[in-house]
Structure formats: structure tokens, C-alpha cells
Amino acid sequence: MSTDTRNHEAAEATPDREVRAAHPAAGAKTGKVGAGLFDPAQLLTSLPDAFRKLHPRVMVKSPVMFVVLTGSVATTVLAALDPADGFGWAITAWLWLTTLFANLAEAVAEGRGKAQADTLRKAKTDTVARRLTDGAEETVPGTALRVGDRVVCEAGDVIPGDGDVVEGVASVDESAITGESAPVIRESGGDRSAVTGGTKVLSDRVVIEITTKPGETFIDRMINLVEGAARQKTPNEIALNILLASLTVVFLLAVVTLKPFAGYAGADGQTSLIVLTALLVCLIPTTIGALLSAIGIAGMDRLVQRNVLATSGRAVEAAGDVSTLLLDKTGTITLGNRRAAEFLPVRGATEADLADAAQLSSLADETPEGRSVVVLAKEKYGLRERHPGELTGAAWVPFTAQTRMSGVDVGGRAVRKGAAASVLAWVERRGGAVPDDARTIGERISRAGGTPLLVAVEDGDGARVLGAVHLKDVVKDGMRERFDELRRMGIRTIMITGDNPLTAEAIAEEAGVDDFLAEATPEDKMALIKREQAGGKLVAMTGDGTNDAPALAQADVGVAMNTGTSAAKEAGNMVDLDSDPTKLIEIVEIGKQLLITRGALTTFSIANDVAKYFAIIPAMFAVAYPSLDKLNIMALASPESAILSAVIFNALIIVALVPLALKGVRYRPMSADRLLRRNLGVYGLGGLVAPFAGIKAIDMLVSLIPGLG
């Protein structure tokens, strides 16, 4: 298959982002996932898991909910000792429901991941591999392959394991992994050599070198991650758990001391163990304790919905704290695939001569840039599109990173096209004169944000520069607005490009990035990341090649493209299955949404506990201290109804907040102080007001029950 044919196929195989029916992220763009948060079928499926999570070994992982479980067991025993105590049984029932609702929130979040894992398992099949041993093929089970083995795959074969194409080129169906129906091209010797076990070869023949052990393939890792088996708590989550545990201990000590105080005050009858347990459960931060795990799982799930695999929760959280974004110019900030826009001849040369030479030097150039030169010469000057085979005795000079130019020697004439410095040096080596306006034209193109390609010729009149081809790289629509949003979030954006500084500066100014790194090498990227990190900043970047692996590993958030090499995917802590470099901006937004959601619900939970204090404490001691009745601002019917109403509200508010925990608080770019004011105003104030309204409404219903009014 020729390179031109592969480019044509790749162009026709533009991924349809809406084709996700067979993928675990199906519905991510249509809203179906969000609509199914309380789907009865999903709740019914998750309910057994919620009961299984009642085991103490599972509950002890959350200190807050373990205290609730212990209290539920204690009140069950106390209620059993006095079967006629309806109040005790009611408190017991709602305490168990509180524990169950907390487990159900986590089970629903995990259930969505398990559904995705089931879809992935269908893609994982036991395959037979054609292993190459000393040049001969042998058939072995896919599970028998080891790192370094080489296997042959032809049209119709399922790739038996993760690896890199080391020979050949083929069209591969990756819909089992990415959800995209369009095939992709995988070939040796580039940054599109990585293949994934479970995908299917559609055409041609390739030799693949296995890079992972059985059971550690990409699909295996995805299954473990999306169903939560490999999810580890992040540093912020651990810190918050420690805070919640500390608050629980403080409230536990406070509640324990109430018993002797009540006895001294003559209110011992209002401080039974059941009442004290109810008080403890209502005062400790049960709301955030119940939802904390679900928030973390949902954050990972939101990434999966966008076809991004995070190898750890730490990476998702780090994305929310990123302060520096390194963005590749081509394909991320600009559309990529630069196109020839015009021919600019030097004095003494004509546009027609320049166009003819530029087209001639590009006939064997199969890159999009080379093709665009041929097309522009044909459309603008009527030059017919010649083919390399028509030129008898032509010696084609391919482009290399060392020479930075290409061309052809034919009929006693040599034509070269390439980077300005390289072409000028070529002309000078052949004794040719360089016109003054050659450099001027190149600088003018660079300042306009384009890339100049100088064209020179050597014939009977000697070596000389004919002019320049202006290659345009168009900035994507909306990029300036997105960078403005990132700036409001306090994130600094740096564009990385191999272009010269003039071109880089023009593109950076048009796109609105904060800074740029021109003529960047892998070492330059590493040095930049280290400088940013030395200043206490978290850095995120994207990459797809082996030369990007060191920088991806050094970055706090390294997003590797799925089309990239195995080395890049191993080095990064996220893999974008769509191979869309702009996804990095979405990843940062998802990370920030995770942190914002956790912070908002923590604020609500703590404010919520303060409000419940005013419902229970006055009810407990109003008999002994009538003046405390002034704190009964909700005018609750009785001490028993007040306590029971608070316990019921404490359980129901968890259910009410499950959709918010799973969907996430809506993200809006804003500064930290504005975000704090918003959290305090919406969730802090809401956490104070909601219990007053909710407990009063529940009390009005509970007071209708005989013996509680």
C-alpha cells in the first residue's frame, strides 16, 4: 500500500465521534449516562452490592460510615431488648437505611463501571497467535506469548496482545477499544506503531512485537480501572478522610460526655443510648462520608465517558490542580496539515517559474504539505499534475531531519525545496548568490504565522533562489476563548512547536497562549517541565512518540495518544483513546470538576451538621432547661419527633445528593476566591437552610404518628 493510498484512507476514516454504540462510553455525548443515574434497573442491580458492602471489613475503610454501622447494630440490640419501643425501632430502621443509602451511592457508581467492564470483556477473546521463531511460524495460544515475541497478523486476524508494529502497514479496526467505527492505519517506523490486543486487522500483513505480559494488556488494565478494582484513594481524598475521622472522634467524645451531664441536670430520660446514637450520627459528617467514594469513582467514570483512560485517581486529581499546560501546536492549537497558500518569487524570478520548480520538487513528497504544493501549482497556474514515473532518469532526494529539504535531480537540473537556512546553505555551497529579498520574504511569512519553504534551482545559469512557498497553519476556532478560560482559572499555557521563533510567536499571539517554546527538542521539553515543577507548579502535557516518553513521565499529568508508541503510553498516566490532543483541556476541566464537587459537598455536609444541631440539642434538654426551648426555632412537635425527623433527613439527604455526586458540580472557570465565595454562598448557605426546611417538613408528618406528636 502506498503512502498516498494510506493518507487517502486515513482521510476517509475520520473518526465519527457519535459512533459509540458498542463502546463502554456509549451515550457520553448524548446524555444517556446522566439520564440513567436513578434508572430502576441499575438501582436494582446495585442493591445486592450495597448489602454486601455492609460487611465490617468493607465499612471500616470509611471511618464515618463505620461509626454509623456500629450505631445501627447498637440500636438494633437496644430496640430488641424493648420490642414495644416504637421510637427505638424507627431510629434503628433509619440508621440502617442511612448506611444502606451510602453503600448504594458507591454501588451505583461502581455499577456503571462494571457495565463498561462487561462490554470490554466481550472484546477480550482467547486468540491463537502465529508466533515467529527463527523465521518460521508456529501456532500458539495468545496466553503463551511473552514480551519480545513476534507474531504475524493478516487481514481478518485478531491481534493477540499489545505490541508495536515492526514490519508492514495495515488497516486496523479498534472499535472494541475506542468505540469508533472507522479503521485506523498502523505501520512500523513511526509514532503510529502501537496496536492493542483484541483489535482486528482489516487489510494487509504486519509483524508485531509483543510488549506486555498476558493479563497485563491494555484491555485488562481498562477492565480493572473502570470497575474500580485498581482505584486508589488520592492524597486529597486521604487527607479529607483523616479530617472526617478526626471530626467523628471529636463528636463521639462530645456525645459520650452528654450522658453524665444529662444525669446531673435531671434529663437522663432524654439521653437514652438510642437518642445519643441518633445525635452522634446526625452530628458527624455522614453526608460527605457517604458520598466521598462515589465522587472519586464518578470522576474516573467521566474520563472513561470521554474515552480517556486514567491509570490512577491521583492523575485525575492532579489534573484539577494543574497550573501549567504544555500544548503541542500542530493538531492541538492549529488544524495541522499545513497547506500551500501562495508562491512568493524573489526579484528576477516569475511566479510561474517558482510554481513549476516547487511542483517538480514536490512530486515525490507524499506529505500533506507536499501534496498541497502540487495542487496549488495546478489550480493557480494550470500546471498539469505530473507523476514521478514520467520523469526518466530522475534522482529523487527525500526529506531528512538532517538536511531539512527535498527535491529532484533531472535533465541536468537540480531543484531543492525546504527550510530557509538549509536551502540558502545549499545555494551558497554551489557558488550561487543569495538575493537580499530571499530572507526578507521568509521573515515576512514567519511573522504572519506561516512557514516559509524556499525553492532553489541549479542549472546552466548556476544555483539561485527562485522564491518561497507560504505554508499556512490555521488556528482552530475558539482556541483563544478556551485559553482565556484557562487563564481565568490561573492556568498558564505554553505552546510547544518545532517551528522557528518568528512563526511560533505569530501563532502564539493569534491563539492567545501565554508563552511558547520554539524549535523544541525532547531535552528542551524536559528542561521546561522541570523548571515549572521547581517553582511548585503541576504540569500537564500530551505526546505520542517515543521521544515524548521522558517528558510524559516527568509531567504530573502525561496524556499519551492511543495512536502513539507503547513507550509513550507506558510513560504517561493517562491514555486518550481518541488520540485528540485538545482533550487535555477537557481533562483539566474534569479534574477541576472532581475537586469542586468534593469541596462543594464537604461544605454542604459540614453546614448541614450545624443546622441539625439546632434540631436535636434543644429537644433533648428543653425539659431540664426550659430556656433552651428558645433555640427550638423550628417549633418541632416533641423531642422524639425532632430527633427522628433529623435522622430521617440525614438519610434522605444522601439519596438527594447522589445524582450531584455522580454527575459533578457544574464547572465554571473562575478564580479561587470567587470559587470559595460561590461554595459558601450556594452550598454553605444551602447546607444551613435545607435542614431547617427539610426537618420541619418531616416533623409535620412524623408528629401525626401516635406517641410522637
Coordinates of N, CA, C and O in Angstrom, one line a residue, residues 551-681:
A551 N 9.4 13.2 28.8 CA 8.6 14.4 29.2 C 7.3 13.9 29.8 O 6.8 14.5 30.8
L552 N 6.6 12.9 29.2 CA 5.4 12.4 29.7 C 5.5 11.8 31.1 O 4.7 12.0 32.0
A553 N 6.6 11.1 31.3 CA 6.9 10.6 32.6 C 7.2 11.6 33.6 O 6.8 11.5 34.8
Q554 N 7.9 12.7 33.2 CA 8.2 13.8 34.1 C 7.0 14.6 34.5 O 6.9 15.1 35.6
A555 N 6.1 14.8 33.6 CA 4.9 15.7 33.8 C 4.0 15.1 34.9 O 4.0 13.9 35.0
D556 N 3.3 15.9 35.6 CA 2.4 15.4 36.7 C 1.2 14.8 36.0 O 0.7 13.8 36.6
V557 N 0.8 15.3 34.9 CA -0.3 14.7 34.1 C 0.2 14.5 32.7 O 0.4 15.5 32.0
G558 N 0.5 13.3 32.3 CA 1.0 13.0 31.0 C 0.0 12.2 30.2 O -0.4 11.1 30.6
V559 N -0.6 12.8 29.2 CA -1.6 12.2 28.4 C -1.0 11.7 27.1 O -0.6 12.5 26.2
A560 N -1.0 10.4 26.9 CA -0.4 9.7 25.7 C -1.5 9.5 24.8 O -2.7 9.1 25.2
M561 N -1.3 9.6 23.5 CA -2.2 9.3 22.4 C -2.3 7.8 22.2 O -1.3 7.1 22.2
N562 N -3.5 7.3 22.0 CA -3.6 5.8 21.8 C -3.0 5.4 20.5 O -2.5 4.3 20.3
T563 N -2.8 6.4 19.5 CA -2.2 6.0 18.2 C -0.7 6.0 18.4 O 0.0 5.7 17.4
G564 N -0.2 6.5 19.5 CA 1.3 6.6 19.7 C 1.9 5.3 20.0 O 1.4 4.2 19.9
T565 N 3.2 5.4 20.4 CA 4.0 4.2 20.6 C 3.7 3.7 22.0 O 3.2 4.3 22.9
S566 N 4.1 2.4 22.2 CA 3.9 1.8 23.5 C 4.7 2.5 24.6 O 4.3 2.6 25.7
A567 N 5.9 3.0 24.2 CA 6.7 3.7 25.2 C 6.0 4.9 25.7 O 6.1 5.2 26.9
A568 N 5.3 5.7 24.8 CA 4.6 6.9 25.2 C 3.4 6.5 26.2 O 3.2 7.2 27.2
K569 N 2.7 5.4 25.8 CA 1.6 5.0 26.6 C 2.0 4.5 28.0 O 1.3 4.7 29.0
E570 N 3.1 3.9 28.1 CA 3.6 3.4 29.4 C 4.1 4.6 30.2 O 4.0 4.5 31.4
A571 N 4.7 5.6 29.6 CA 5.2 6.7 30.3 C 4.2 7.6 30.9 O 4.3 8.2 32.0
G572 N 3.1 7.8 30.2 CA 2.0 8.7 30.6 C 1.2 8.1 31.7 O 1.2 6.9 31.9
N573 N 0.4 8.9 32.4 CA -0.6 8.3 33.4 C -2.0 8.4 32.9 O -2.9 8.2 33.7
M574 N -2.2 8.9 31.7 CA -3.5 8.8 31.0 C -3.3 8.5 29.5 O -2.2 8.8 29.0
V575 N -4.3 7.8 29.0 CA -4.2 7.5 27.5 C -5.5 7.9 26.9 O -6.6 7.6 27.4
D576 N -5.4 8.8 25.9 CA -6.6 9.3 25.2 C -6.9 8.3 24.0 O -6.1 8.2 23.0
L577 N -8.0 7.6 24.1 CA -8.3 6.6 23.1 C -8.7 7.2 21.8 O -8.6 6.6 20.7
D578 N -9.1 8.5 21.8 CA -9.5 9.2 20.6 C -8.3 9.8 19.9 O -8.4 10.3 18.8
S579 N -7.2 9.9 20.6 CA -5.9 10.5 20.1 C -6.2 11.9 19.7 O -5.8 12.3 18.6
D580 N -6.9 12.6 20.5 CA -7.2 14.1 20.2 C -6.4 14.9 21.2 O -6.8 15.0 22.4
P581 N -5.4 15.6 20.7 CA -4.5 16.4 21.6 C -5.3 17.4 22.4 O -4.9 17.8 23.5
T582 N -6.4 18.0 21.9 CA -7.1 19.0 22.6 C -7.9 18.5 23.8 O -8.4 19.2 24.6
K583 N -7.9 17.1 23.9 CA -8.6 16.5 25.0 C -8.0 16.9 26.3 O -8.6 16.8 27.4
L584 N -6.7 17.4 26.3 CA -6.0 17.7 27.5 C -6.8 18.8 28.2 O -6.8 18.9 29.5
I585 N -7.4 19.8 27.5 CA -8.1 20.9 28.1 C -9.3 20.3 28.8 O -9.7 20.7 29.9
E586 N -10.0 19.3 28.2 CA -11.2 18.7 28.8 C -10.8 17.9 30.1 O -11.5 17.9 31.1
I587 N -9.6 17.3 30.0 CA -9.1 16.5 31.2 C -8.9 17.4 32.4 O -9.3 17.1 33.5
V588 N -8.3 18.6 32.1 CA -8.1 19.6 33.2 C -9.5 20.0 33.8 O -9.6 20.1 35.0
E589 N -10.5 20.2 32.9 CA -11.8 20.6 33.4 C -12.4 19.5 34.2 O -13.1 19.8 35.2
I590 N -12.3 18.3 33.8 CA -12.8 17.1 34.6 C -12.2 17.0 35.9 O -12.8 16.8 37.0
G591 N -10.8 17.2 36.0 CA -10.1 17.2 37.2 C -10.6 18.3 38.2 O -10.8 18.0 39.4
K592 N -10.8 19.5 37.6 CA -11.3 20.6 38.5 C -12.7 20.3 38.9 O -13.0 20.7 40.0
Q593 N -13.5 19.7 38.1 CA -14.9 19.4 38.4 C -14.9 18.4 39.6 O -15.7 18.6 40.5
L594 N -14.0 17.5 39.6 CA -13.9 16.5 40.7 C -13.6 17.2 42.0 O -14.2 17.0 43.0
L595 N -12.6 18.1 42.0 CA -12.2 18.8 43.2 C -13.3 19.8 43.7 O -13.6 19.9 44.9
I596 N -13.9 20.4 42.7 CA -15.0 21.3 43.0 C -16.2 20.6 43.7 O -16.8 21.0 44.6
T597 N -16.5 19.4 43.1 CA -17.6 18.6 43.6 C -17.3 18.2 45.0 O -18.2 18.3 45.9
R598 N -16.1 17.7 45.3 CA -15.8 17.2 46.6 C -15.8 18.4 47.6 O -16.3 18.3 48.7
G599 N -15.3 19.6 47.2 CA -15.3 20.7 48.1 C -16.7 21.2 48.3 O -17.0 21.6 49.5
A600 N -17.5 21.2 47.3 CA -18.9 21.7 47.5 C -19.7 20.8 48.4 O -20.4 21.3 49.3
L601 N -19.6 19.5 48.2 CA -20.4 18.6 49.1 C -19.8 18.6 50.5 O -20.6 18.3 51.5
T602 N -18.5 18.8 50.7 CA -17.9 18.9 52.0 C -18.5 20.1 52.7 O -18.9 20.0 53.9
T603 N -18.5 21.2 52.0 CA -19.1 22.5 52.6 C -20.5 22.3 53.0 O -21.0 22.7 54.1
F604 N -21.3 21.6 52.1 CA -22.7 21.4 52.4 C -22.9 20.5 53.6 O -23.7 20.7 54.5
S605 N -22.1 19.4 53.7 CA -22.2 18.5 54.7 C -21.9 19.1 56.1 O -22.7 18.9 57.1
I606 N -20.8 19.9 56.2 CA -20.5 20.5 57.5 C -21.5 21.5 57.9 O -22.0 21.5 59.1
A607 N -22.0 22.3 56.9 CA -23.1 23.3 57.3 C -24.4 22.6 57.6 O -25.1 23.0 58.5
N608 N -24.6 21.5 57.0 CA -25.8 20.6 57.3 C -25.8 20.1 58.7 O -26.8 20.1 59.4
D609 N -24.6 19.7 59.2 CA -24.5 19.2 60.6 C -24.7 20.3 61.6 O -25.3 20.1 62.7
V610 N -24.3 21.5 61.3 CA -24.5 22.6 62.2 C -26.0 22.9 62.4 O -26.5 23.1 63.5
A611 N -26.8 22.8 61.3 CA -28.2 23.1 61.3 C -28.9 22.0 62.1 O -29.9 22.2 62.9
K612 N -28.5 20.7 61.9 CA -29.1 19.6 62.7 C -28.9 19.7 64.2 O -29.7 19.2 65.0
Y613 N -27.9 20.4 64.6 CA -27.6 20.6 66.0 C -28.8 21.4 66.6 O -29.2 21.1 67.8
F614 N -29.3 22.4 65.9 CA -30.4 23.2 66.4 C -31.7 22.4 66.5 O -32.7 22.8 67.1
A615 N -31.8 21.3 65.8 CA -33.0 20.4 65.9 C -33.0 19.5 67.1 O -34.0 19.3 67.8
I616 N -31.8 18.9 67.4 CA -31.7 17.8 68.3 C -31.4 18.3 69.8 O -32.1 17.9 70.7
I617 N -30.4 19.2 69.9 CA -29.9 19.6 71.2 C -31.1 20.2 72.0 O -31.3 19.9 73.2
P618 N -31.8 21.2 71.5 CA -32.9 21.8 72.2 C -33.9 20.8 72.6 O -34.5 20.9 73.7
A619 N -34.2 19.9 71.7 CA -35.2 18.9 72.0 C -34.8 17.9 73.2 O -35.6 17.5 74.0
M620 N -33.5 17.7 73.3 CA -33.0 16.8 74.3 C -33.0 17.4 75.7 O -33.3 16.8 76.7
F621 N -32.8 18.7 75.8 CA -32.6 19.3 77.1 C -33.6 20.4 77.5 O -33.5 21.0 78.5
A622 N -34.6 20.5 76.6 CA -35.6 21.6 76.9 C -36.4 21.2 78.2 O -36.9 22.1 78.9
V623 N -36.6 20.0 78.5 CA -37.3 19.6 79.7 C -36.6 20.0 80.9 O -37.1 20.6 81.9
A624 N -35.2 19.8 81.0 CA -34.4 20.2 82.1 C -34.2 21.7 82.1 O -34.1 22.3 83.2
Y625 N -34.0 22.2 81.0 CA -33.7 23.7 80.9 C -34.7 24.3 79.9 O -34.5 24.4 78.7
P626 N -35.8 24.7 80.5 CA -36.9 25.3 79.6 C -36.4 26.5 78.7 O -37.0 26.7 77.7
S627 N -35.4 27.2 79.2 CA -34.9 28.3 78.4 C -34.4 27.9 77.1 O -34.3 28.7 76.1
L628 N -33.9 26.6 77.0 CA -33.4 26.1 75.7 C -34.5 26.0 74.6 O -34.1 25.9 73.5
D629 N -35.7 26.1 75.1 CA -36.8 26.0 74.1 C -36.8 27.1 73.1 O -37.3 27.0 72.0
K630 N -36.0 28.2 73.5 CA -35.9 29.4 72.6 C -35.1 29.0 71.3 O -35.2 29.6 70.3
L631 N -34.2 28.0 71.5 CA -33.4 27.5 70.4 C -34.2 26.6 69.4 O -33.8 26.3 68.3
N632 N -35.4 26.2 69.9 CA -36.3 25.3 69.0 C -37.0 26.2 68.0 O -38.2 26.4 68.0
I633 N -36.2 26.9 67.2 CA -36.7 27.9 66.3 C -37.6 27.3 65.2 O -38.3 28.0 64.5
M634 N -37.5 26.0 65.0 CA -38.4 25.3 64.0 C -39.7 24.9 64.6 O -40.6 24.4 63.9
A635 N -39.9 25.1 66.0 CA -41.1 24.7 66.7 C -41.5 23.3 66.4 O -42.6 23.0 66.0
L636 N -40.5 22.4 66.6 CA -40.8 21.0 66.4 C -41.7 20.4 67.5 O -41.7 20.9 68.6
A637 N -42.5 19.4 67.1 CA -43.6 19.0 67.9 C -43.2 18.4 69.3 O -43.8 18.7 70.3
S638 N -42.2 17.6 69.3 CA -41.8 16.9 70.5 C -40.3 16.5 70.4 O -39.8 16.5 69.3
P639 N -39.7 16.2 71.5 CA -38.3 15.8 71.5 C -38.1 14.5 70.6 O -37.2 14.4 69.8
E640 N -39.1 13.6 70.7 CA -39.0 12.4 69.9 C -39.1 12.6 68.4 O -38.4 12.1 67.6
S641 N -40.1 13.5 68.1 CA -40.3 13.8 66.6 C -39.1 14.6 66.1 O -38.7 14.4 64.9
A642 N -38.5 15.4 66.9 CA -37.4 16.2 66.5 C -36.2 15.3 66.1 O -35.5 15.5 65.1
I643 N -35.9 14.4 67.0 CA -34.8 13.5 66.8 C -35.0 12.6 65.6 O -34.1 12.4 64.8
L644 N -36.2 12.0 65.6 CA -36.5 11.1 64.4 C -36.5 11.9 63.1 O -36.0 11.4 62.1
S645 N -37.0 13.1 63.1 CA -37.0 13.9 61.9 C -35.6 14.2 61.4 O -35.3 14.1 60.2
A646 N -34.7 14.5 62.4 CA -33.3 14.7 62.0 C -32.7 13.5 61.4 O -31.9 13.6 60.4
V647 N -32.9 12.3 62.0 CA -32.3 11.1 61.5 C -32.9 10.8 60.1 O -32.1 10.4 59.2
I648 N -34.2 11.0 59.9 CA -34.8 10.7 58.6 C -34.2 11.7 57.5 O -33.8 11.2 56.4
F649 N -34.1 13.0 57.9 CA -33.5 13.9 57.0 C -32.0 13.6 56.6 O -31.6 13.7 55.5
N650 N -31.3 13.1 57.6 CA -29.9 12.7 57.5 C -29.8 11.6 56.4 O -28.8 11.6 55.7
A651 N -30.7 10.7 56.4 CA -30.7 9.6 55.5 C -31.1 10.0 54.1 O -30.5 9.7 53.1
L652 N -32.2 10.8 54.0 CA -32.7 11.2 52.7 C -31.8 12.2 52.0 O -31.8 12.2 50.7
I653 N -31.1 13.0 52.7 CA -30.3 14.0 52.0 C -29.1 13.3 51.2 O -28.7 13.8 50.2
I654 N -28.7 12.1 51.7 CA -27.7 11.3 51.0 C -28.3 10.9 49.6 O -27.6 11.1 48.6
V655 N -29.5 10.4 49.7 CA -30.1 10.0 48.4 C -30.3 11.2 47.5 O -30.0 11.1 46.3
A656 N -30.7 12.3 48.0 CA -30.9 13.5 47.2 C -29.6 14.0 46.5 O -29.7 14.6 45.4
L657 N -28.5 13.8 47.2 CA -27.2 14.3 46.6 C -26.5 13.3 45.8 O -25.4 13.6 45.2
V658 N -26.9 12.1 45.7 CA -26.3 11.1 44.9 C -26.1 11.5 43.4 O -25.0 11.4 42.8
P659 N -27.2 12.0 42.7 CA -27.0 12.5 41.4 C -26.0 13.6 41.2 O -25.2 13.6 40.3
L660 N -25.9 14.5 42.2 CA -24.9 15.6 42.1 C -23.5 15.0 42.3 O -22.5 15.4 41.6
A661 N -23.3 14.0 43.2 CA -22.0 13.4 43.4 C -21.6 12.6 42.1 O -20.4 12.7 41.8
L662 N -22.5 12.0 41.4 CA -22.1 11.2 40.2 C -22.0 12.1 39.0 O -21.1 11.9 38.2
K663 N -22.8 13.1 38.9 CA -22.7 14.0 37.7 C -21.7 15.0 37.9 O -21.0 15.4 36.9
G664 N -21.5 15.5 39.1 CA -20.5 16.5 39.4 C -21.1 17.9 39.4 O -22.1 18.2 38.7
V665 N -20.5 18.8 40.2 CA -21.0 20.2 40.3 C -20.5 20.8 38.9 O -19.4 20.6 38.5
R666 N -21.4 21.6 38.4 CA -21.1 22.3 37.1 C -19.9 23.1 37.2 O -19.7 23.9 38.1
Y667 N -19.0 22.9 36.3 CA -17.7 23.6 36.3 C -17.8 24.9 35.6 O -18.3 25.0 34.4
R668 N -17.3 26.0 36.2 CA -17.2 27.3 35.5 C -15.8 27.9 35.8 O -15.4 27.9 37.0
P669 N -15.1 28.3 34.8 CA -13.8 28.9 35.0 C -13.9 30.2 35.9 O -14.7 31.1 35.6
M670 N -13.2 30.2 37.0 CA -13.2 31.4 37.9 C -12.0 31.3 38.8 O -11.4 30.2 39.0
S671 N -11.7 32.4 39.4 CA -10.5 32.4 40.4 C -10.9 31.7 41.6 O -12.1 31.4 41.9
A672 N -9.8 31.4 42.5 CA -10.0 30.6 43.7 C -10.9 31.4 44.7 O -11.8 30.7 45.3
D673 N -10.7 32.7 44.8 CA -11.6 33.4 45.8 C -13.0 33.5 45.4 O -13.9 33.4 46.2
R674 N -13.3 33.6 44.0 CA -14.7 33.6 43.6 C -15.3 32.2 43.8 O -16.4 32.1 44.1
L675 N -14.5 31.2 43.6 CA -15.0 29.8 43.8 C -15.3 29.6 45.2 O -16.3 29.0 45.6
L676 N -14.5 30.1 46.1 CA -14.8 30.0 47.6 C -16.1 30.7 47.9 O -16.9 30.1 48.7
R677 N -16.2 31.9 47.4 CA -17.5 32.7 47.7 C -18.7 31.9 47.2 O -19.7 31.9 47.8
R678 N -18.5 31.3 46.0 CA -19.6 30.6 45.4 C -20.0 29.4 46.2 O -21.2 29.1 46.5
N679 N -19.0 28.6 46.7 CA -19.2 27.4 47.5 C -19.9 27.8 48.8 O -20.9 27.2 49.3
L680 N -19.4 28.9 49.4 CA -20.0 29.3 50.7 C -21.4 29.8 50.5 O -22.3 29.5 51.3
G681 N -21.6 30.5 49.4 CA -22.9 31.1 49.2 C -24.0 30.1 48.8 O -25.1 30.1 49.2

